[in-house]
Amino acid sequence: MPQSVPLRAPNFAATPLPRADFQRRSSIYAALPLVVVFYSFLLLPPEVSLNLVGVSLPTYRIALILSLAPSITRLLRRPSGWLNFIDIAVLVIGFWILLSFSMTYGIQQGVIRGGGVLIDLCISYFVARASISNSTDFRYFLMLILPGLIFAGALLALESLSGRLLFRPAFASVFGSASNAVTDGGSVVGLASELRLGLLRAYGPFSHPILGGAFMLSFLPLFYFSGLRSAPFYCGVAVALTGLFSLSSAAFLSIMIAVAAIGIDKVKRYFPNLSWWQVSSLLGLAVLTAHVASQSGILSVLARMTLKPHTAQYRLLIWEYGWKTVEQHPWFGIGYNSWDRLAWMHDSVDAHFLLLGMRHGLLVPVLLVLAIFYGVIRLGLLAPRLR
């Protein structure tokens, strides 16, 4: 008779997950902190905000603060190390922001006034850095935030087509007005109810139509080149186009750049020996030719192509007088103090890098630009291996 074999309970703990399933779970968990941050401002507008010791804390800043510790822990656990040029540049930028405000307002007020900027610029970077480390993380991130993007895009379309701001006024009636929101009664205070091309400039959940348009359209090339297929791909591309309802020149410029990038990528496939360095050089030569051939330079040419050329001319004045401020205060800037300009010009500065230079000195925008170019070049070198 054959000998009986004793039965043993299977050792489930010793059975590894299939690699694909493990990678899927890992990517979803890795992306969650950044996903929470995105939903915090896609679903809740600036009206939902706290003020802690003088620092304004909208919901997205609260989400960033709560996500910082697990993000740093995840970065430190990476076996290959994580500190690179961009990380160092962001750390130096954060230090210089606090230093510049401290030089202008004193240490205590400097830390308070610089807290919000530090969260937006530095903490957001490290949360994103920890959440997305490969293309799989990135694809799961896009799929997880897609419902929120659809919600924001639907709001932009509904407000623009209906000719009425809906989302932020509703929150203002409950939480009170933000600095650029409407009153409880519904009358417009800082939200510009402006018609362009027969449509209303929509805000949706964003603090300004320019931000909404640039934010949504930035996802057009991201979804297109993400490698996603089927419904997530088509929904992502379609919802990105709702940024056009902001009726902002930034949105139209964004879609022009995205379409150009997609077109160049398609054409480049027929010329495998044509590198992106050569393409970039040709584009740079074209811009330089337009700048030299035009009577007033490339900026004036671009200004005439915007939806409202007179607003573009106004931004040129902002650059002219804002740059004079940077020249006068190149090290630490002027903080939130007023800057010299024509008497009829507003105090706002519609130029992000210029504003950073005016507030904190030249080091901050220069380091930020270098970090961006470094990241673009690194991604350009890695992209062929990801196909």
Coordinates of N, CA, C and O in Angstrom, one line a residue, residues 16 20 24 26 56 103 153 165 178 184 187 231 245 307 384:
P16 N 4.5 34.8 -2.9 CA 4.6 36.2 -3.3 C 3.5 36.6 -4.2 O 2.9 35.7 -5.0
A20 N 3.0 41.7 -11.6 CA 2.1 42.8 -12.2 C 1.2 43.3 -11.1 O 1.0 44.5 -11.0
R24 N 1.1 47.0 -9.5 CA -0.1 47.8 -9.6 C -0.5 48.4 -8.2 O -0.7 49.6 -8.1
S26 N 1.6 48.8 -5.6 CA 2.6 49.7 -5.2 C 2.4 51.1 -5.9 O 2.6 52.1 -5.2
S56 N -2.3 81.6 5.4 CA -3.5 81.2 4.8 C -3.4 79.7 4.4 O -2.4 79.3 3.7
M103 N 14.7 89.1 5.6 CA 15.5 90.3 5.4 C 14.6 91.5 5.2 O 14.9 92.7 5.5
G153 N -13.8 70.1 -15.3 CA -14.0 70.4 -16.7 C -15.5 70.6 -17.0 O -15.9 71.6 -17.7
L165 N -21.5 82.4 -13.1 CA -20.6 81.7 -12.2 C -21.4 80.9 -11.2 O -22.3 81.5 -10.6
A178 N -13.5 84.6 -0.5 CA -12.1 84.6 -0.5 C -11.7 86.0 -1.0 O -12.5 86.9 -1.3
D184 N -21.8 87.2 -0.1 CA -22.9 86.2 0.2 C -24.1 86.5 -0.7 O -24.9 85.6 -1.0
S187 N -23.3 89.2 -5.5 CA -22.8 90.3 -6.4 C -21.3 90.1 -6.6 O -20.6 89.7 -5.6
A231 N -10.9 54.1 -23.0 CA -11.6 55.2 -22.3 C -10.8 56.2 -21.5 O -11.0 57.4 -21.7
F245 N -12.6 76.8 -22.1 CA -13.7 77.6 -21.6 C -13.3 78.7 -20.6 O -14.1 79.5 -20.2
L307 N -5.9 87.0 -27.4 CA -7.3 87.4 -27.5 C -7.6 88.9 -27.4 O -8.4 89.4 -28.1
P384 N 13.2 57.9 -25.0 CA 13.3 56.8 -26.0 C 13.3 55.4 -25.3 O 12.9 54.4 -26.0

